[in-house]
Amino acid sequence: MNLQTRFTKALDVGYKNFLSRDAVKTIFSYDNRLREELHKECKLHQIPYKVPSDLMVQNVNDPRKTKVFNYSSQLVNHDFFFSGIISQDRFSEDADLGAVNLKPGIDASFGSFNELRTQLIEVGNSIFGDGWLWLVYSPERSLFSLLCTYNASNAFLWGTEFPKTRTKEIVPLLCVNLWQYAYLQDYGINNKEKYISNWWNLINWSVVNNRFQASRMEPL
Amino acid sequence: MNFLRIPSAFHGVRCQSPHSFFLQCCKSIPSRIERNRFRCYHTVPEIPERKLNPLFSDRGVKVAWDEHQGLVVKSLNDRVKGTELEDHSIFNIIFQTAVLPEHAATFQFASQAYNNHFFFESLIGAEKAKEDSKTQFESNPVIQQVVLENFESKEDLLSKIKQLASNTFGAAWIWVVLDDYNRLQVIRTFQAGTPFLWTRWQSNDPHLVPSVPDHSTRPRNYSHVPLLNLCLWDHAYFTDFGLFQREQYIDTWFQSINWSLIEDRLKQSLV
């Protein structure tokens, strides 16, 4: 389902104090365009069109299919990014409940939520070029940490040799889009810090918590 | 006895080629010399041409040059201040920070400063190009000969560049370089990679980096000499063209090249 259908309210009003309506429009139309290009690429390589996350996983190490991988990975990242932001027509109270649940883990890994915020801003600011910044959880070490990926890489496939949708190694919980097109329109080329700190205020912690809890459930 | 130390502000010092090590020093020493003044090691230089329509509008130049280069130079200054690299030229910094991972960020800023300056130096606006026939491709015999030896035509060179660009996702630079046998090649470097060092081409798509070795890391002493480059970072074409209008941007860029400058670079680099 494309972003426009999922996040219609955002297209009307934008994200308050984060992304203006025009910026959202740019990003969503970029997303649509990626989808079209992905369809074209699939036809070119004669592979059946599937959900982007499947396409991404199936084409991860194939050098002939870099475009398929890049486009589908970028679509997956977009989805992950926007679904972690508080939607405009839901209250933010349940978002804070999620934070309560995550607090012990975050405090153990970073010290406090404030410290996490500071680190997010610093690390995000020091990414040079286009990329994504992820908050991930490592079940082996029971620790949360930050991960940067460049261009269209994502945390789902980090450290995997072969296709796996969810790795046991790390679990992505949250991401922020640090490609230039995301913040260029509203913030300008030098204000990535402001962009990240505004994003921090809109994180939907209940979604993050759900993702975290889901990873800890034992498979049946 | 107190000596007044004259701050040495290198105005965007850059080398034209590794063979000639030609340094451009600043043209003016700051008029007020203060004893405890913070030394600005690198500054944003003036580009030869600011009227770059239709490639960049005024706003486009401001974003892609003033703001971006300002940020890059400031970050570089912050990182080299107090270290032994303080007084070195950008070119030297690139070579000295290319190897160790802890210098990676410094390398990126130095390399990006160089790449961006290299890019903007070679540009000329459409009006100026019409007036000044020296900047035309046909008026510069050496570069014309080299291009025609390696590609069927100037248009063929452009189509090779566009082909590589269409396979590129994310922030990158495309270079036309001269190799050790004086052949022209079109290469690509991601993020802020540089063509000067094999190990820093950053030529592989970043998502392949963990699992696929970069075959370009061969132990050779010499490197390729860049003649021309193309900026494929979003900020370059976002303002004036739009995210998916890269092809038009590349076409317009090819019309806006100052070929007499490329000819000079080539002449200086031919061994």
Short mmCIF file of C-alpha atoms in Angstrom, two decimals:
data_model
loop_
_atom_site.label_atom_id
_atom_site.label_comp_id
_atom_site.label_asym_id
_atom_site.label_seq_id
_atom_site.Cartn_x
_atom_site.Cartn_y
_atom_site.Cartn_z
CA MET A 1 0.00 0.00 0.00
CA ASN A 2 1.57 3.27 -0.89
CA LEU A 3 2.23 6.03 1.58
CA GLN A 4 -0.50 8.24 0.23
CA THR A 5 -3.19 5.71 1.08
CA ARG A 6 -1.78 4.92 4.49
CA PHE A 7 -1.07 8.41 5.64
CA THR A 8 -3.72 10.53 3.93
CA LYS A 9 -3.98 13.00 6.77
CA ALA A 10 -0.29 13.74 6.55
CA LEU A 11 -0.68 14.63 2.91
CA ASP A 12 -3.38 17.17 3.82
CA VAL A 13 -1.71 18.90 6.70
CA GLY A 14 1.85 17.67 6.91
CA TYR A 15 3.43 16.79 10.24
CA LYS A 16 3.11 19.50 12.82
CA ASN A 17 6.46 21.13 13.61
CA PHE A 18 8.26 18.58 11.57
CA LEU A 19 7.46 18.42 7.89
CA SER A 20 5.38 20.89 5.96
CA ARG A 21 2.69 19.77 3.58
CA ASP A 22 4.86 20.46 0.55
CA ALA A 23 7.74 18.43 1.91
CA VAL A 24 5.40 15.53 2.63
CA LYS A 25 4.04 15.84 -0.88
CA THR A 26 7.58 15.69 -2.29
CA ILE A 27 8.45 12.61 -0.28
CA PHE A 28 5.22 10.80 -1.07
CA SER A 29 5.52 11.50 -4.77
CA TYR A 30 9.13 10.31 -4.64
CA ASP A 31 7.80 7.15 -3.03
CA ASN A 32 5.21 6.72 -5.78
CA ARG A 33 7.82 7.22 -8.42
CA LEU A 34 10.03 4.58 -6.77
CA ARG A 35 7.12 2.17 -6.92
CA GLU A 36 6.65 2.80 -10.62
CA GLU A 37 10.34 2.35 -11.30
CA LEU A 38 10.29 -0.85 -9.29
CA HIS A 39 7.47 -2.21 -11.42
CA LYS A 40 9.48 -1.37 -14.51
CA GLU A 41 12.58 -3.05 -13.17
CA CYS A 42 10.66 -6.19 -12.29
CA LYS A 43 9.28 -6.36 -15.78
CA LEU A 44 12.77 -5.81 -17.17
CA HIS A 45 14.24 -8.66 -15.18
CA GLN A 46 11.12 -10.76 -15.60
CA ILE A 47 10.59 -11.36 -11.93
CA PRO A 48 7.12 -11.27 -10.41
CA TYR A 49 6.27 -8.09 -8.56
CA LYS A 50 5.86 -8.73 -4.85
CA VAL A 51 5.67 -6.69 -1.70
CA PRO A 52 8.80 -4.51 -1.45
CA SER A 53 10.07 -6.29 1.65
CA ASP A 54 10.03 -9.61 -0.20
CA LEU A 55 11.70 -8.15 -3.25
CA MET A 56 14.33 -6.54 -1.10
CA VAL A 57 15.17 -9.74 0.69
CA GLN A 58 15.29 -11.83 -2.47
CA ASN A 59 17.60 -9.50 -4.37
CA VAL A 60 19.96 -8.41 -1.68
CA ASN A 61 23.21 -9.86 -2.95
CA ASP A 62 22.62 -9.90 -6.67
CA PRO A 63 24.74 -7.29 -8.43
CA ARG A 64 22.56 -7.36 -11.53
CA LYS A 65 19.52 -6.44 -9.52
CA THR A 66 20.91 -3.52 -7.56
CA LYS A 67 18.13 -1.26 -8.78
CA VAL A 68 15.45 -3.69 -7.64
CA PHE A 69 17.12 -3.94 -4.28
CA ASN A 70 17.68 -0.21 -3.92
CA TYR A 71 14.17 0.79 -4.84
CA SER A 72 12.44 -1.87 -2.75
CA SER A 73 14.70 -1.24 0.22
CA GLN A 74 14.03 2.48 0.04
CA LEU A 75 10.29 1.80 -0.03
CA VAL A 76 10.56 -0.44 3.02
CA ASN A 77 12.57 2.21 4.83
CA HIS A 78 10.03 4.90 4.01
CA ASP A 79 7.26 2.77 5.40
CA PHE A 80 9.18 2.00 8.55
CA PHE A 81 9.98 5.66 9.02
CA PHE A 82 6.50 7.04 8.59
CA SER A 83 4.80 4.39 10.64
CA GLY A 84 7.00 5.31 13.58
CA ILE A 85 5.74 8.88 13.61
CA ILE A 86 2.66 9.86 15.56
CA SER A 87 -0.22 10.03 13.16
CA GLN A 88 -2.08 13.28 13.01
CA ASP A 89 -5.43 11.91 14.06
CA ARG A 90 -4.39 9.73 16.99
CA PHE A 91 -3.63 10.95 20.43
CA SER A 92 -0.15 10.84 21.71
CA GLU A 93 -1.00 9.42 25.13
CA ASP A 94 -0.65 5.84 24.06
CA ALA A 95 2.67 6.82 22.54
CA ASP A 96 3.96 7.66 26.00
CA LEU A 97 2.80 4.33 27.40
CA GLY A 98 5.17 2.66 25.01
CA ALA A 99 7.97 4.80 26.36
CA VAL A 100 7.20 3.64 29.89
CA ASN A 101 7.65 0.06 28.79
CA LEU A 102 10.91 0.75 27.04
CA LYS A 103 12.38 2.82 29.82
CA PRO A 104 14.32 0.09 31.65
CA GLY A 105 15.99 -1.05 28.45
CA ILE A 106 16.80 2.43 27.21
CA ASP A 107 18.13 3.46 30.58
CA ALA A 108 20.35 0.41 30.70
CA SER A 109 21.71 1.04 27.20
CA PHE A 110 21.91 4.82 27.01
CA GLY A 111 21.41 6.15 30.50
CA SER A 112 18.19 7.99 29.84
CA PHE A 113 15.87 9.07 27.07
CA ASN A 114 17.58 12.42 26.98
CA GLU A 115 20.89 10.79 26.40
CA LEU A 116 19.38 8.74 23.59
CA ARG A 117 18.07 11.94 22.06
CA THR A 118 21.46 13.61 22.27
CA GLN A 119 23.16 10.67 20.67
CA LEU A 120 20.58 10.45 17.91
CA ILE A 121 21.17 14.07 17.04
CA GLU A 122 24.95 13.78 17.14
CA VAL A 123 25.16 10.59 15.15
CA GLY A 124 22.54 11.75 12.70
CA ASN A 125 24.39 14.97 12.18
CA SER A 126 27.63 13.22 11.47
CA ILE A 127 26.28 10.96 8.77
CA PHE A 128 27.71 12.36 5.60
CA GLY A 129 25.69 11.86 2.47
CA ASP A 130 22.38 10.07 2.23
CA GLY A 131 21.42 7.43 4.73
CA TRP A 132 19.19 6.23 7.53
CA LEU A 133 19.67 6.16 11.27
CA TRP A 134 18.17 3.26 13.17
CA LEU A 135 17.44 2.42 16.77
CA VAL A 136 17.97 -1.31 17.03
CA TYR A 137 17.81 -3.97 19.69
CA SER A 138 20.27 -6.79 20.01
CA PRO A 139 18.65 -9.79 21.74
CA GLU A 140 21.97 -11.52 22.40
CA ARG A 141 23.28 -8.67 24.46
CA SER A 142 19.91 -7.32 25.56
CA LEU A 143 20.99 -3.86 24.56
CA PHE A 144 19.60 -1.08 22.44
CA SER A 145 21.93 0.78 20.14
CA LEU A 146 22.08 3.09 17.16
CA LEU A 147 22.99 2.01 13.67
CA CYS A 148 23.73 4.10 10.57
CA THR A 149 23.21 2.76 7.10
CA TYR A 150 24.11 4.49 3.88
CA ASN A 151 22.04 5.07 0.81
CA ALA A 152 19.28 2.50 0.70
CA SER A 153 20.76 -0.03 3.08
CA ASN A 154 18.69 -0.95 6.05
CA ALA A 155 18.94 -2.60 9.41
CA PHE A 156 16.79 -5.56 8.47
CA LEU A 157 19.52 -7.11 6.40
CA TRP A 158 22.39 -6.08 8.58
CA GLY A 159 24.89 -8.85 9.22
CA THR A 160 23.02 -11.44 7.22
CA GLU A 161 24.63 -13.57 4.61
CA PHE A 162 21.45 -14.79 3.00
CA PRO A 163 17.89 -13.59 2.80
CA LYS A 164 16.09 -13.36 6.13
CA THR A 165 13.31 -10.97 6.84
CA ARG A 166 13.99 -10.68 10.53
CA THR A 167 17.44 -11.44 11.78
CA LYS A 168 18.08 -12.88 15.17
CA GLU A 169 21.09 -10.65 15.40
CA ILE A 170 19.46 -7.26 15.53
CA VAL A 171 15.92 -6.01 15.55
CA PRO A 172 15.20 -2.62 13.99
CA LEU A 173 12.82 -0.58 16.09
CA LEU A 174 12.81 2.89 14.67
CA CYS A 175 14.41 4.82 11.86
CA VAL A 176 14.83 8.35 10.61
CA ASN A 177 15.28 9.38 7.02
CA LEU A 178 18.49 11.33 6.55
CA TRP A 179 18.42 11.57 2.79
CA GLN A 180 18.80 15.11 1.65
CA TYR A 181 15.40 15.32 -0.01
CA ALA A 182 13.72 14.72 3.34
CA TYR A 183 15.04 17.82 5.09
CA LEU A 184 16.19 20.05 2.23
CA GLN A 185 12.86 21.69 1.62
CA ASP A 186 11.93 22.69 5.16
CA TYR A 187 15.25 22.99 6.90
CA GLY A 188 17.87 23.70 4.29
CA ILE A 189 21.07 21.88 3.77
CA ASN A 190 22.69 22.85 7.06
CA ASN A 191 19.94 22.19 9.54
CA LYS A 192 19.87 18.48 9.90
CA GLU A 193 20.09 18.84 13.69
CA LYS A 194 16.82 20.71 13.86
CA TYR A 195 15.17 18.15 11.64
CA ILE A 196 16.22 15.30 13.90
CA SER A 197 15.24 17.06 17.11
CA ASN A 198 11.82 17.90 15.67
CA TRP A 199 11.40 14.30 14.65
CA TRP A 200 12.19 13.20 18.18
CA ASN A 201 9.08 14.96 19.45
CA LEU A 202 6.88 13.02 17.09
CA ILE A 203 8.11 9.48 17.71
CA ASN A 204 5.32 7.04 18.36
CA TRP A 205 6.79 5.03 21.22
CA SER A 206 3.94 2.56 21.34
CA VAL A 207 4.81 1.41 17.83
CA VAL A 208 8.45 1.08 18.84
CA ASN A 209 7.38 -0.86 21.90
CA ASN A 210 5.21 -3.18 19.83
CA ARG A 211 8.11 -3.95 17.56
CA PHE A 212 10.30 -4.58 20.57
CA GLN A 213 7.78 -6.89 22.23
CA ALA A 214 7.18 -8.78 19.02
CA SER A 215 10.84 -9.66 18.80
CA ARG A 216 10.83 -11.16 22.25
CA MET A 217 7.94 -13.50 21.69
CA GLU A 218 8.93 -17.08 21.42
CA PRO A 219 8.07 -18.69 18.09
CA LEU A 220 5.28 -21.22 18.44
CA MET B 1 60.18 39.52 22.12
CA ASN B 2 56.65 39.04 20.94
CA PHE B 3 56.18 38.06 17.37
CA LEU B 4 52.88 38.79 15.78
CA ARG B 5 51.88 35.63 14.05
CA ILE B 6 50.37 36.29 10.71
CA PRO B 7 47.48 33.93 10.24
CA SER B 8 47.89 31.97 7.09
CA ALA B 9 44.46 31.56 5.64
CA PHE B 10 44.55 29.20 2.70
CA HIS B 11 41.69 30.14 0.48
CA GLY B 12 40.48 26.72 -0.49
CA VAL B 13 43.91 25.44 -1.34
CA ARG B 14 43.72 22.78 -3.95
CA CYS B 15 46.00 20.90 -6.27
CA GLN B 16 45.38 20.53 -9.94
CA SER B 17 47.01 17.16 -10.23
CA PRO B 18 49.26 14.95 -8.16
CA HIS B 19 51.97 15.28 -10.77
CA SER B 20 52.27 19.01 -10.59
CA PHE B 21 51.42 19.80 -6.93
CA PHE B 22 50.44 23.28 -7.85
CA LEU B 23 49.14 25.16 -4.82
CA GLN B 24 46.93 28.17 -5.00
CA CYS B 25 47.53 30.35 -2.00
CA CYS B 26 45.25 33.03 -0.79
CA LYS B 27 45.33 36.29 -2.61
CA SER B 28 44.88 38.61 0.29
CA ILE B 29 46.24 38.56 3.81
CA PRO B 30 43.62 39.66 6.34
CA SER B 31 44.05 43.36 7.07
CA ARG B 32 43.57 43.19 10.82
CA ILE B 33 46.07 40.96 12.53
CA GLU B 34 44.95 40.04 16.02
CA ARG B 35 47.13 38.21 18.40
CA ASN B 36 44.68 35.66 19.66
CA ARG B 37 42.62 35.40 16.59
CA PHE B 38 41.24 31.98 15.78
CA ARG B 39 42.95 30.88 12.60
CA CYS B 40 40.67 29.97 9.77
CA TYR B 41 42.56 27.25 8.06
CA HIS B 42 40.28 26.70 5.15
CA THR B 43 37.73 29.04 3.80
CA VAL B 44 35.15 28.91 1.09
CA PRO B 45 36.84 30.25 -2.04
CA GLU B 46 35.20 32.32 -4.75
CA ILE B 47 34.07 30.31 -7.71
CA PRO B 48 34.92 31.76 -11.12
CA GLU B 49 31.32 32.02 -12.23
CA ARG B 50 28.22 32.51 -10.13
CA LYS B 51 25.72 33.07 -12.92
CA LEU B 52 25.17 29.47 -13.82
CA ASN B 53 21.76 29.57 -15.42
CA PRO B 54 20.18 27.27 -16.54
CA LEU B 55 22.11 24.72 -14.53
CA PHE B 56 21.87 26.50 -11.19
CA SER B 57 19.67 29.44 -10.33
CA ASP B 58 20.97 31.91 -7.74
CA ARG B 59 19.19 29.93 -5.08
CA GLY B 60 20.70 26.73 -6.44
CA VAL B 61 24.22 28.12 -6.28
CA LYS B 62 23.57 29.32 -2.77
CA VAL B 63 22.46 25.88 -1.59
CA ALA B 64 24.94 23.74 -3.48
CA TRP B 65 27.95 26.00 -3.04
CA ASP B 66 27.72 28.58 -0.26
CA GLU B 67 25.78 26.56 2.24
CA HIS B 68 27.12 23.11 1.55
CA GLN B 69 30.73 24.14 1.09
CA GLY B 70 30.47 26.37 4.15
CA LEU B 71 29.28 23.49 6.26
CA VAL B 72 31.92 21.13 4.89
CA VAL B 73 34.77 23.60 5.39
CA LYS B 74 33.63 24.46 8.89
CA SER B 75 33.40 20.79 9.85
CA LEU B 76 36.85 20.21 8.40
CA ASN B 77 38.30 23.13 10.34
CA ASP B 78 36.75 21.84 13.54
CA ARG B 79 38.32 18.46 13.01
CA VAL B 80 41.84 19.53 12.07
CA LYS B 81 42.20 22.33 14.57
CA GLY B 82 44.84 21.47 17.11
CA THR B 83 46.14 18.48 15.17
CA GLU B 84 49.22 18.17 13.04
CA LEU B 85 47.07 18.53 9.95
CA GLU B 86 46.25 22.12 10.85
CA ASP B 87 48.50 23.74 8.28
CA HIS B 88 48.18 21.26 5.49
CA SER B 89 46.44 21.79 2.23
CA ILE B 90 43.21 20.01 1.50
CA PHE B 91 44.99 17.79 -0.95
CA ASN B 92 47.48 16.66 1.67
CA ILE B 93 44.75 16.08 4.20
CA ILE B 94 42.95 13.79 1.79
CA PHE B 95 46.01 11.62 1.40
CA GLN B 96 46.88 11.59 5.05
CA THR B 97 43.45 10.73 6.40
CA ALA B 98 42.49 8.15 3.83
CA VAL B 99 43.70 5.10 5.67
CA LEU B 100 42.75 4.97 9.34
CA PRO B 101 39.11 4.54 10.34
CA GLU B 102 39.36 7.17 13.06
CA HIS B 103 40.23 9.73 10.39
CA ALA B 104 37.33 8.72 8.19
CA ALA B 105 35.16 11.73 8.98
CA THR B 106 38.00 14.18 8.37
CA PHE B 107 38.68 12.44 5.10
CA GLN B 108 35.05 12.77 4.04
CA PHE B 109 34.97 16.50 4.68
CA ALA B 110 38.29 17.19 3.02
CA SER B 111 37.41 15.08 0.03
CA GLN B 112 33.99 16.65 -0.32
CA ALA B 113 35.46 20.14 -0.12
CA TYR B 114 37.86 19.24 -2.89
CA ASN B 115 35.22 17.53 -5.04
CA ASN B 116 32.73 20.36 -4.72
CA HIS B 117 35.31 23.00 -5.57
CA PHE B 118 36.54 20.94 -8.52
CA PHE B 119 32.96 20.74 -9.75
CA PHE B 120 32.10 24.42 -9.47
CA GLU B 121 35.35 25.56 -10.98
CA SER B 122 34.58 23.82 -14.24
CA LEU B 123 31.18 25.38 -14.75
CA ILE B 124 30.14 28.28 -16.88
CA GLY B 125 26.79 29.87 -17.51
CA ALA B 126 25.00 29.57 -20.83
CA GLU B 127 25.29 33.30 -21.64
CA LYS B 128 29.02 33.40 -20.95
CA ALA B 129 29.51 30.26 -23.01
CA LYS B 130 27.90 31.90 -26.02
CA GLU B 131 30.08 35.00 -25.76
CA ASP B 132 33.33 33.25 -25.15
CA SER B 133 34.16 30.73 -27.82
CA LYS B 134 37.34 29.65 -26.04
CA THR B 135 35.20 27.63 -23.64
CA GLN B 136 33.72 25.51 -26.40
CA PHE B 137 34.76 21.92 -26.79
CA GLU B 138 35.74 22.46 -30.42
CA SER B 139 38.17 25.25 -29.55
CA ASN B 140 40.28 23.07 -27.32
CA PRO B 141 42.27 20.65 -29.43
CA VAL B 142 44.03 18.59 -26.77
CA ILE B 143 40.93 17.58 -24.83
CA GLN B 144 39.05 17.11 -28.07
CA GLN B 145 41.66 14.68 -29.31
CA VAL B 146 41.74 12.73 -26.06
CA VAL B 147 37.95 12.45 -25.92
CA LEU B 148 37.68 11.36 -29.53
CA GLU B 149 40.42 8.79 -29.08
CA ASN B 150 38.59 7.13 -26.23
CA PHE B 151 34.96 7.68 -27.16
CA GLU B 152 33.29 7.91 -30.52
CA SER B 153 32.15 11.44 -29.94
CA LYS B 154 31.43 14.00 -27.28
CA GLU B 155 27.85 12.71 -27.22
CA ASP B 156 29.14 9.20 -26.64
CA LEU B 157 31.00 10.41 -23.58
CA LEU B 158 27.80 11.97 -22.30
CA SER B 159 25.83 8.80 -22.87
CA LYS B 160 28.41 6.75 -20.95
CA ILE B 161 28.18 9.22 -18.08
CA LYS B 162 24.39 9.06 -18.12
CA GLN B 163 24.45 5.29 -18.17
CA LEU B 164 26.61 5.20 -15.06
CA ALA B 165 24.48 7.85 -13.42
CA SER B 166 21.29 5.93 -14.03
CA ASN B 167 22.78 2.97 -12.20
CA THR B 168 23.65 5.10 -9.23
CA PHE B 169 21.36 5.37 -6.25
CA GLY B 170 22.17 7.90 -3.60
CA ALA B 171 24.82 10.56 -3.19
CA ALA B 172 27.73 10.12 -5.57
CA TRP B 173 30.19 11.83 -7.91
CA ILE B 174 30.93 10.80 -11.45
CA TRP B 175 34.42 11.53 -12.74
CA VAL B 176 36.13 11.58 -16.09
CA VAL B 177 39.69 10.62 -15.27
CA LEU B 178 42.96 9.98 -17.00
CA ASP B 179 44.64 6.72 -16.12
CA ASP B 180 48.31 5.76 -16.19
CA TYR B 181 48.21 5.06 -19.89
CA ASN B 182 46.62 8.42 -20.64
CA ARG B 183 43.30 6.81 -21.39
CA LEU B 184 40.04 8.38 -20.38
CA GLN B 185 37.74 6.52 -18.05
CA VAL B 186 34.40 7.30 -16.50
CA ILE B 187 34.24 6.29 -12.85
CA ARG B 188 31.92 6.80 -9.93
CA THR B 189 32.61 7.46 -6.26
CA PHE B 190 29.90 7.24 -3.64
CA GLN B 191 29.41 9.82 -0.91
CA ALA B 192 32.65 11.76 -0.83
CA GLY B 193 35.03 9.27 -2.37
CA THR B 194 38.02 10.52 -4.27
CA PRO B 195 39.51 9.22 -7.52
CA PHE B 196 43.04 9.93 -6.33
CA LEU B 197 43.38 6.85 -4.20
CA TRP B 198 42.42 3.33 -5.16
CA THR B 199 41.42 2.56 -1.63
CA ARG B 200 39.09 5.51 -1.41
CA TRP B 201 37.11 5.20 -4.59
CA GLN B 202 34.15 4.05 -2.55
CA SER B 203 33.01 2.64 -5.84
CA ASN B 204 30.76 -0.05 -4.53
CA ASP B 205 27.17 0.57 -3.62
CA PRO B 206 27.32 0.97 0.17
CA HIS B 207 24.81 -1.79 0.86
CA LEU B 208 27.19 -4.29 -0.72
CA VAL B 209 30.10 -3.20 1.40
CA PRO B 210 29.92 -5.71 4.28
CA SER B 211 29.86 -8.78 2.06
CA VAL B 212 31.49 -7.89 -1.24
CA PRO B 213 35.19 -6.92 -1.34
CA ASP B 214 36.08 -3.80 -3.26
CA HIS B 215 38.18 -5.04 -6.15
CA SER B 216 39.61 -1.64 -6.76
CA THR B 217 41.83 -1.78 -3.68
CA ARG B 218 44.98 -2.72 -5.49
CA PRO B 219 48.39 -1.78 -4.13
CA ARG B 220 49.56 0.77 -6.66
CA ASN B 221 51.40 3.95 -5.99
CA TYR B 222 49.84 6.10 -8.59
CA SER B 223 46.28 7.04 -9.16
CA HIS B 224 43.95 8.50 -11.67
CA VAL B 225 43.93 12.15 -12.53
CA PRO B 226 40.50 13.73 -12.60
CA LEU B 227 39.64 16.10 -15.39
CA LEU B 228 35.95 16.62 -14.92
CA ASN B 229 33.32 15.67 -12.40
CA LEU B 230 29.58 15.64 -11.94
CA CYS B 231 27.78 16.12 -8.67
CA LEU B 232 24.97 13.65 -8.12
CA TRP B 233 24.13 14.68 -4.60
CA ASP B 234 20.48 15.52 -4.09
CA HIS B 235 21.13 19.13 -3.18
CA ALA B 236 22.60 19.83 -6.59
CA TYR B 237 19.49 19.16 -8.63
CA PHE B 238 16.74 19.27 -6.03
CA THR B 239 16.31 23.05 -6.14
CA ASP B 240 16.22 23.65 -9.87
CA PHE B 241 15.25 20.35 -11.44
CA GLY B 242 13.48 18.03 -9.02
CA LEU B 243 14.29 14.61 -7.66
CA PHE B 244 13.60 12.58 -10.76
CA GLN B 245 14.85 15.04 -13.36
CA ARG B 246 18.43 13.88 -13.12
CA GLU B 247 18.74 13.32 -16.86
CA GLN B 248 17.83 16.90 -17.68
CA TYR B 249 20.25 18.04 -15.02
CA ILE B 250 23.06 15.99 -16.56
CA ASP B 251 22.25 17.25 -20.06
CA THR B 252 22.29 20.83 -18.83
CA TRP B 253 25.53 20.22 -16.97
CA PHE B 254 27.20 18.99 -20.12
CA GLN B 255 26.25 22.25 -21.82
CA SER B 256 27.70 24.26 -18.97
CA ILE B 257 31.25 22.97 -18.93
CA ASN B 258 34.14 25.35 -19.41
CA TRP B 259 36.25 23.22 -21.71
CA SER B 260 39.20 25.60 -21.72
CA LEU B 261 39.67 24.88 -18.03
CA ILE B 262 39.51 21.15 -18.67
CA GLU B 263 42.11 21.60 -21.39
CA ASP B 264 44.39 23.34 -18.91
CA ARG B 265 43.97 20.56 -16.39
CA LEU B 266 44.74 18.00 -19.05
CA LYS B 267 47.85 19.78 -20.27
CA GLN B 268 49.21 20.06 -16.77
CA SER B 269 48.65 16.38 -16.12
CA LEU B 270 50.03 14.82 -19.25
CA VAL B 271 53.28 13.22 -18.25
#
